[in-house]
mmCIF file of C-alpha atoms and ligand atoms in Angstrom:
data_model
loop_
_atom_site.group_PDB
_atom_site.id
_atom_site.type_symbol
_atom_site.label_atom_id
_atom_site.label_comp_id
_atom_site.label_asym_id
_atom_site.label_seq_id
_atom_site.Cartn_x
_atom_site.Cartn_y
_atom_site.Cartn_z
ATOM 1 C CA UNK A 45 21.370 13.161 5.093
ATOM 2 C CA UNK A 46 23.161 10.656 3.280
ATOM 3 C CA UNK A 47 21.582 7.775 1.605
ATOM 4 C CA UNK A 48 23.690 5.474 3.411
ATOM 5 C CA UNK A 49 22.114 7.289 6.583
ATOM 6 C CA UNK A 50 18.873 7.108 5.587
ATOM 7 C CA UNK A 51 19.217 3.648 5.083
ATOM 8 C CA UNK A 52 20.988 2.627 8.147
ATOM 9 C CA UNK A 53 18.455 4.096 9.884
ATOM 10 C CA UNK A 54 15.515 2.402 8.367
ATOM 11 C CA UNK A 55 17.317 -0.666 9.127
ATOM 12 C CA UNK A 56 17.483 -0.106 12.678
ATOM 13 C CA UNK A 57 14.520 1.350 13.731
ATOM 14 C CA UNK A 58 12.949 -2.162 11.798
ATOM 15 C CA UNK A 59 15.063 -4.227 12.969
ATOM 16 C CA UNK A 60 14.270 -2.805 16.625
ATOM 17 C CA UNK A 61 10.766 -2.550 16.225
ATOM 18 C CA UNK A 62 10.399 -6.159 14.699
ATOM 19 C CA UNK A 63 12.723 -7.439 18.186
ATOM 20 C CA UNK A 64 10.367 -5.446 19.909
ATOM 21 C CA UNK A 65 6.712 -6.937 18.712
ATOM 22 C CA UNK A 66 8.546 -10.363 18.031
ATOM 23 C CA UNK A 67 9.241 -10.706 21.862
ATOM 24 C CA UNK A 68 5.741 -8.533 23.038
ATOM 25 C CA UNK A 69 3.850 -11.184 20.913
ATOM 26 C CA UNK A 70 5.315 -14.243 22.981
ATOM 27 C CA UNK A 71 4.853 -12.264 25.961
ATOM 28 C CA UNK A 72 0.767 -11.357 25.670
ATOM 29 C CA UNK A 73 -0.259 -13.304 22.803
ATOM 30 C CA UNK A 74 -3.684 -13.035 21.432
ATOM 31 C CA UNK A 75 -4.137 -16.463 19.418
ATOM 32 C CA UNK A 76 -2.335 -19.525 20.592
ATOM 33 C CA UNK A 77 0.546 -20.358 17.928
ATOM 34 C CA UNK A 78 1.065 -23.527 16.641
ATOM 35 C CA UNK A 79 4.663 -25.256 17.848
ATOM 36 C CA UNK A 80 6.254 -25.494 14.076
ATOM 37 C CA UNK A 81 9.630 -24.800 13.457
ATOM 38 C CA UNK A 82 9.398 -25.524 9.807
ATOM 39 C CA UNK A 83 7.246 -22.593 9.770
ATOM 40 C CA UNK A 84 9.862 -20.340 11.241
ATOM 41 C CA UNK A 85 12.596 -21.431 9.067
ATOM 42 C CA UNK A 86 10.098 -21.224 6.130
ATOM 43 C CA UNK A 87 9.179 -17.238 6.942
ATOM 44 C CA UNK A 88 12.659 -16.557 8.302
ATOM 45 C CA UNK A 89 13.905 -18.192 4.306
ATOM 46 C CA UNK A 90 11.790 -16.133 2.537
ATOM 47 C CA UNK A 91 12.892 -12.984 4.675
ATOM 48 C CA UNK A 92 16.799 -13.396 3.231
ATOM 49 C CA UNK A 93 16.027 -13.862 -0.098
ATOM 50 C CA UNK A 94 14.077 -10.684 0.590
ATOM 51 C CA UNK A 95 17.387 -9.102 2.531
ATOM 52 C CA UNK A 96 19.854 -10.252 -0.644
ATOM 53 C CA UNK A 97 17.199 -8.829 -3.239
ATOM 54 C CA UNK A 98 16.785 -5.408 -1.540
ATOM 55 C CA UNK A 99 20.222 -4.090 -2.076
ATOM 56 C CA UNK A 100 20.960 -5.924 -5.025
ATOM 57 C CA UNK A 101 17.387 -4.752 -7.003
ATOM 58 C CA UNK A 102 15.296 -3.082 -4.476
ATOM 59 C CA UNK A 103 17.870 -0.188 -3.945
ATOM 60 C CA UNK A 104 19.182 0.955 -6.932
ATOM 61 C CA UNK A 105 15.537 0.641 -8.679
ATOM 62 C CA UNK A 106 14.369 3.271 -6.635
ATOM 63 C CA UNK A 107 17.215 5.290 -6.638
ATOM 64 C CA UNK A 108 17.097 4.837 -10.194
ATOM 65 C CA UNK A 109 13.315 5.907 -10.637
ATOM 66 C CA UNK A 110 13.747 8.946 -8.001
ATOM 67 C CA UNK A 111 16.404 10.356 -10.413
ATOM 68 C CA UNK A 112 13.820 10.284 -13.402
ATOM 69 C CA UNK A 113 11.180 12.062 -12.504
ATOM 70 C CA UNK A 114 8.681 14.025 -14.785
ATOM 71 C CA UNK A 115 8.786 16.814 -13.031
ATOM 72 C CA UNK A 116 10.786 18.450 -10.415
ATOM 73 C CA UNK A 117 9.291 19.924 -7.119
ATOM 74 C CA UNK A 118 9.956 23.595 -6.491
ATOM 75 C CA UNK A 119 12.419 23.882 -3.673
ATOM 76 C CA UNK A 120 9.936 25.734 -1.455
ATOM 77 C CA UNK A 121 8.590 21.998 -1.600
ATOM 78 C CA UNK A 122 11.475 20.740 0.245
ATOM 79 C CA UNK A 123 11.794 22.578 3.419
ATOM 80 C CA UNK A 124 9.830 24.482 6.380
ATOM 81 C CA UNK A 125 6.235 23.388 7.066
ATOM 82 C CA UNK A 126 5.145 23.149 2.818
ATOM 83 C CA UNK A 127 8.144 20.693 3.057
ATOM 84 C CA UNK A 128 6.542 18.953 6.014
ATOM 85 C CA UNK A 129 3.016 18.701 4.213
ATOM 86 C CA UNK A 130 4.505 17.434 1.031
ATOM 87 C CA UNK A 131 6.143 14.546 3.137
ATOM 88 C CA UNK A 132 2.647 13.759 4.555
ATOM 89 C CA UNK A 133 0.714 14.072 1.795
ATOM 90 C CA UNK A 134 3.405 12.427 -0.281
ATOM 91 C CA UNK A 135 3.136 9.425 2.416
ATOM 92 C CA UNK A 136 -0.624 9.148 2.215
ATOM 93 C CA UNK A 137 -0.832 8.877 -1.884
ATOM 94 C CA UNK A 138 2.059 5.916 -1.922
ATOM 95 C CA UNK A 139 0.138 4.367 0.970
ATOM 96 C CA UNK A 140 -3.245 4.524 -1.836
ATOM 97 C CA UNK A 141 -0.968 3.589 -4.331
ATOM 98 C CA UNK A 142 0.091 0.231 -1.969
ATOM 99 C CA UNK A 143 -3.545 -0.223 -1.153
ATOM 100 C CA UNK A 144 -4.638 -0.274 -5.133
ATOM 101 C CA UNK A 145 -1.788 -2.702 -5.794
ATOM 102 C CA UNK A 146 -2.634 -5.141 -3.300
ATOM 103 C CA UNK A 147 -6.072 -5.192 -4.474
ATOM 104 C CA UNK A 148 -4.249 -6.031 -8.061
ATOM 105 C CA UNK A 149 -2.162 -8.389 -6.278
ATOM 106 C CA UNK A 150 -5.194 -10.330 -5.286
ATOM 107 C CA UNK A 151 -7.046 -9.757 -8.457
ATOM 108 C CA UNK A 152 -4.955 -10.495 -11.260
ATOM 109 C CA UNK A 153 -4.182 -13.926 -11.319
ATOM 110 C CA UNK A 154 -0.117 -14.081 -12.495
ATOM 111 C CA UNK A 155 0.150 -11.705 -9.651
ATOM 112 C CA UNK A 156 -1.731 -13.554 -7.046
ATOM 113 C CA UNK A 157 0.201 -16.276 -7.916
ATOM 114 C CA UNK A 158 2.862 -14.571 -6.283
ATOM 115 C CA UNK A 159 1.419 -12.889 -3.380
ATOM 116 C CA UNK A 160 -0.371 -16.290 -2.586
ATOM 117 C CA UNK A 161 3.132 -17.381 -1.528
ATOM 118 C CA UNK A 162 2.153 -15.064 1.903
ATOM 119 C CA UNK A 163 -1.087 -15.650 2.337
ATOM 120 C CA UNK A 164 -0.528 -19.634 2.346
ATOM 121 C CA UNK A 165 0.991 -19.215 6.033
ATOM 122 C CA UNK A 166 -1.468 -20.514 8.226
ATOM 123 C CA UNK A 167 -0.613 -18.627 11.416
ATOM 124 C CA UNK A 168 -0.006 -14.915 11.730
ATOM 125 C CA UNK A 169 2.976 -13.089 13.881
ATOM 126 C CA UNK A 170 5.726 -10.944 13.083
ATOM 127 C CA UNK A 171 7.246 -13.394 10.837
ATOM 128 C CA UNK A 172 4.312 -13.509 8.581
ATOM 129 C CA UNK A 173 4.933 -9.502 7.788
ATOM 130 C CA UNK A 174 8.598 -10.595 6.404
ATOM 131 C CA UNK A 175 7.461 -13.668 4.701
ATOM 132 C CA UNK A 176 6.889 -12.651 0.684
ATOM 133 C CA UNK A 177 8.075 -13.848 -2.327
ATOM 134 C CA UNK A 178 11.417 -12.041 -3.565
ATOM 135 C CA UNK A 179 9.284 -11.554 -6.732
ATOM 136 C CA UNK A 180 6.556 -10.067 -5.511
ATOM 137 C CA UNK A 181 9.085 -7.610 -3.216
ATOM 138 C CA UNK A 182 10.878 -6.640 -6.870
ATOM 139 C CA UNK A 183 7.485 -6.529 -8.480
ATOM 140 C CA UNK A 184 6.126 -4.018 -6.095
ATOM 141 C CA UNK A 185 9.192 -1.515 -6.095
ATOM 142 C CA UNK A 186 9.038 -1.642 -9.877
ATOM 143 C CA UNK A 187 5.180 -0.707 -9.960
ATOM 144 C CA UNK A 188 6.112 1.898 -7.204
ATOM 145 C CA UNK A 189 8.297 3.782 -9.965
ATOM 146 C CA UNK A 190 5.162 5.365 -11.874
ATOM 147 C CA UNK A 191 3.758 6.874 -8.111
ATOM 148 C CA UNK A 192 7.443 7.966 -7.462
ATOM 149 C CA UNK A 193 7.721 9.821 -10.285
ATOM 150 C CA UNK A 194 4.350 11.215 -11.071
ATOM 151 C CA UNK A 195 4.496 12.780 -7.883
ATOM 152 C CA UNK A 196 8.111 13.738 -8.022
ATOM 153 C CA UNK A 197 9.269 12.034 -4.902
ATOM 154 C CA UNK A 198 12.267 12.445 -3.267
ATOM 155 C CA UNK A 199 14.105 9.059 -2.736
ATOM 156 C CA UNK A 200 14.391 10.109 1.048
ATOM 157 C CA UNK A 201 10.347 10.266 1.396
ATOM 158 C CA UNK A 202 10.514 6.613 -0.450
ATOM 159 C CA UNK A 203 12.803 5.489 2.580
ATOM 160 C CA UNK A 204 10.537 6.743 4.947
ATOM 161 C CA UNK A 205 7.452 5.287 3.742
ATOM 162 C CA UNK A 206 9.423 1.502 3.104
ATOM 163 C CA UNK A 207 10.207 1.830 6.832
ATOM 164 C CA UNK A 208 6.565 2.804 7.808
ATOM 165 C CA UNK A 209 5.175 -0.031 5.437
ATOM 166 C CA UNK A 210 7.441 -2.556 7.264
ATOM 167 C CA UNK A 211 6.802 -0.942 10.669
ATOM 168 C CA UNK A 212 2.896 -1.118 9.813
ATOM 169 C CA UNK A 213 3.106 -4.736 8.568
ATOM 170 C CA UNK A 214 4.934 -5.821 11.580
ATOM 171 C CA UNK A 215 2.137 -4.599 13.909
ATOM 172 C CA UNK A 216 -0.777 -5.394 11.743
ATOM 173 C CA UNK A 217 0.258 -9.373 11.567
ATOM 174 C CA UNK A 218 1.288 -9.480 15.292
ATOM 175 C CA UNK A 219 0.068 -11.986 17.708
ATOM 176 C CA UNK A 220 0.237 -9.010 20.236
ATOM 177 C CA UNK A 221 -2.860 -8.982 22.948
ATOM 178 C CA UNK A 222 -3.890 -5.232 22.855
ATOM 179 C CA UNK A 223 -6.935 -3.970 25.234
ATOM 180 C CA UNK A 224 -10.270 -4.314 22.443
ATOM 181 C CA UNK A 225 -11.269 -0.420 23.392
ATOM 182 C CA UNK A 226 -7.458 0.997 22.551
ATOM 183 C CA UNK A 227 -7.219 -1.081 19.338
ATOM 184 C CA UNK A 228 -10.679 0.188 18.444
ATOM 185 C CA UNK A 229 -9.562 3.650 18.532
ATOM 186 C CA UNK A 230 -6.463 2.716 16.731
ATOM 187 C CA UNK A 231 -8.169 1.092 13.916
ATOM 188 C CA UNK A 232 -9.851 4.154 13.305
ATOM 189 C CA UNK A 233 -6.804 6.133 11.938
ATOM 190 C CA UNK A 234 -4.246 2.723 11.325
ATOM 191 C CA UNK A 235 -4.730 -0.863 10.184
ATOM 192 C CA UNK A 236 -4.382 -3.078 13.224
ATOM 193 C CA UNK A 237 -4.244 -6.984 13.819
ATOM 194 C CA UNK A 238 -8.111 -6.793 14.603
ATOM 195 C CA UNK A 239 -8.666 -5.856 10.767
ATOM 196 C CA UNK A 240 -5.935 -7.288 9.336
ATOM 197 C CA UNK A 241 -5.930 -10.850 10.540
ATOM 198 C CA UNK A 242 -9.560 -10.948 8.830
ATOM 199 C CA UNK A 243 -7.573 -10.616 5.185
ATOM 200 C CA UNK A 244 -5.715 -14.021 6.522
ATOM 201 C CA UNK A 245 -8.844 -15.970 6.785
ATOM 202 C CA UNK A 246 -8.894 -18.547 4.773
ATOM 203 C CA UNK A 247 -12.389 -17.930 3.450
ATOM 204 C CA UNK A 248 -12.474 -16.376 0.198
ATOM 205 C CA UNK A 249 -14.790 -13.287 0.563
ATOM 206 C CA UNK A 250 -12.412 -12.020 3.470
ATOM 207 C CA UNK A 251 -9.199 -12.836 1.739
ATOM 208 C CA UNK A 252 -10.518 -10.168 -0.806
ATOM 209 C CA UNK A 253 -11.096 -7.590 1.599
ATOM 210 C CA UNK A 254 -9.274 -5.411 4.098
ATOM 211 C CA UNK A 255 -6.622 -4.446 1.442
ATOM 212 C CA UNK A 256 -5.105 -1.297 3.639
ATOM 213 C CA UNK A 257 -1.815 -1.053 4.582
ATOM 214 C CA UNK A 258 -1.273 1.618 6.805
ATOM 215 C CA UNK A 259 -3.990 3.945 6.964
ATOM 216 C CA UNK A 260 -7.510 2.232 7.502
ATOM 217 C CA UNK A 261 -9.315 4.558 5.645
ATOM 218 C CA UNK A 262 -9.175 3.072 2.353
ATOM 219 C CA UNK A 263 -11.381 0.023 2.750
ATOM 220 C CA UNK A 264 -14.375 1.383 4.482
ATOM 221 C CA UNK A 265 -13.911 4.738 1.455
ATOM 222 C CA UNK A 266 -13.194 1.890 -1.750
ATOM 223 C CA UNK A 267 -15.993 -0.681 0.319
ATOM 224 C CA UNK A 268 -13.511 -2.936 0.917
ATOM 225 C CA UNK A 269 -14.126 -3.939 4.355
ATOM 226 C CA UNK A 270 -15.227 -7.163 5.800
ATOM 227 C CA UNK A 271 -17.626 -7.299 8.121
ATOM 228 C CA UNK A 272 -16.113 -10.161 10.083
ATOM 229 C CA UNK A 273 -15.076 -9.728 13.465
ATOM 230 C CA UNK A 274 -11.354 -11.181 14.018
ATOM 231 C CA UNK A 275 -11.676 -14.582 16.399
ATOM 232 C CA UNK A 276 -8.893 -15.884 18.363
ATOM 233 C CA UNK A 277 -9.624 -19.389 16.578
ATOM 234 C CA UNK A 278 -10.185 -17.774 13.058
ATOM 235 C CA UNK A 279 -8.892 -20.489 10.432
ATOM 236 C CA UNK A 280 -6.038 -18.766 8.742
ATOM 237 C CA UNK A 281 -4.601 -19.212 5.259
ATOM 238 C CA UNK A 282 -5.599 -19.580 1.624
ATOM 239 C CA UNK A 283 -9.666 -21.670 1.524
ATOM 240 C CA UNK A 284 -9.192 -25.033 0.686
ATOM 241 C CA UNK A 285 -5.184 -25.407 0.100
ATOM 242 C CA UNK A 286 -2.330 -25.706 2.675
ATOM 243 C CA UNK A 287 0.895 -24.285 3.480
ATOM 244 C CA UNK A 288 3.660 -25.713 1.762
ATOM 245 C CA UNK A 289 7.828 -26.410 1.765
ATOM 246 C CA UNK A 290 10.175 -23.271 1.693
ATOM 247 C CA UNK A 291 11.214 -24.791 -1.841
ATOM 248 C CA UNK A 292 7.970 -25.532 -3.347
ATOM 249 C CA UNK A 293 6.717 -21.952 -2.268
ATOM 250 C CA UNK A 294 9.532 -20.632 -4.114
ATOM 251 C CA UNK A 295 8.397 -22.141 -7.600
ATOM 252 C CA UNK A 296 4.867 -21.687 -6.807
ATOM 253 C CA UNK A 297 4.460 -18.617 -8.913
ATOM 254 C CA UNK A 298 6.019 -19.893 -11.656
ATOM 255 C CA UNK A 299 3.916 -22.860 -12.640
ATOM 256 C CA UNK A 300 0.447 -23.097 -13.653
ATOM 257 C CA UNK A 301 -0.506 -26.773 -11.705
ATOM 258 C CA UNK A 302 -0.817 -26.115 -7.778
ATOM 259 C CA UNK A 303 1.839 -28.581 -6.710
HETATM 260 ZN ZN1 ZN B 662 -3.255 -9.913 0.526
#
């Protein structure tokens, strides 16, 4: 497969699955949503900065770093059911990889500065999983170069695991209702809204926890998770600061002063 392909693919199955959630969640909701449009046009801004940065950095980064590797992979590697584990376990190290960043993002202050940009929303739904800073979005895929190449991956496993990422964070912010006793089993293999929406809450100790991405494990296995139960009524954001302008959000990172 091409990497056009590949990438028209990942578009689509996104872009259907992010339809999908973005009409379930109006449909069964679980927390009522505030009536602000400035927040949609705030989320849906930082979303096409994201969509103009992706081909224009995003892309050829990774295509760059998947061509210099450090090490090739037999091609016994690449095919048949070794080919097959290699995927998966390939998957499940970049999804440790993502859940070690985020926990940099959050503790290294020039870098929270930038993922603070999507924890300021103060509401959570499918919008909220496209809302980052375009820095933080380059930031990550340059980090992501060392995992790529230490474990020699192939640019089409990359592809796969951006579109589980996005699928993942499109569930895990949802709004979506889902029956307590099948998200509990859920939540046992996957990150779901019930542990997720507990990293949104604006008080500090639970913003610093629940770092995982896709697969729960990590938190409970790094003791990471909150003990908090998610409430429909749970105050969400950044403790003690608002939301702010799409404009202002944009410079955010870049200056010292919160203004
Ligand atoms: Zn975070």
């Amino acid at each position: 497969m091409t990497l056009e392909t590949l990438l028209a693919a990942k578009t689509m199955i996104v872009g259907v699955w992010f339809v999908v959630f973005f009409i379930a969640e109006r449909v069964s909701r679980a927390a009522a949503p505030p009536k602000s449009t400035a927040r949609m046009l705030r989320n849906g801004g930082m979303w096409l900065l994201v969509l103009i940065a992706s081909p224009l950095i995003v892309v050829p980064l990774t295509e760059w770093g998947a061509n210099h590797l450090i090490w090739t992979r037999p091609d016994s590697m690449n095919s048949g059911a070794a080919g097959t584990a290699a995927l998966l376990v390939t998957l499940i190290l970049l999804d440790l990889w993502t859940y070690w960043l985020h926990r940099a993002y959050h503790r290294i202050p020039a870098m929270w500065r930038l993922h603070e940009v999507h924890h300021r929303d103060e509401f959570l739904d499918t919008t909220s999983a496209v809302r980052f800073h375009f820095g933080e979005v380059v930031l990550s895929a340059s980090l992501r170069l060392i995992p790529i190449a230490l474990l020699a991956t192939p640019l089409s496993t990359v592809i796969i695991f951006e579109a589980l990422v996005l699928c993942a964070a499109i569930f895990h912010h949802s709004n979506l209702r889902i029956p307590p006793v099948f998200e509990g089993l859920l939540s046992r293999l996957i990150v779901t809204p019930s542990i997720h929406w507990v990293h949104h809450h604006a008080v500090k100790a639970d913003t610093d926890s629940n770092y995982a991405t896709i697969f729960s494990l990590w938190d409970p296995l790094f003791r990471s998770r909150s003990l908090t139960m998610r409430a429909p009524d749970m105050k969400i954001g950044v403790e003690g600061v608002e939301d702010k302008g799409f404009f202002r959000l944009m410079l955010m990172p870049f200056r010292k002063a919160d203004i």
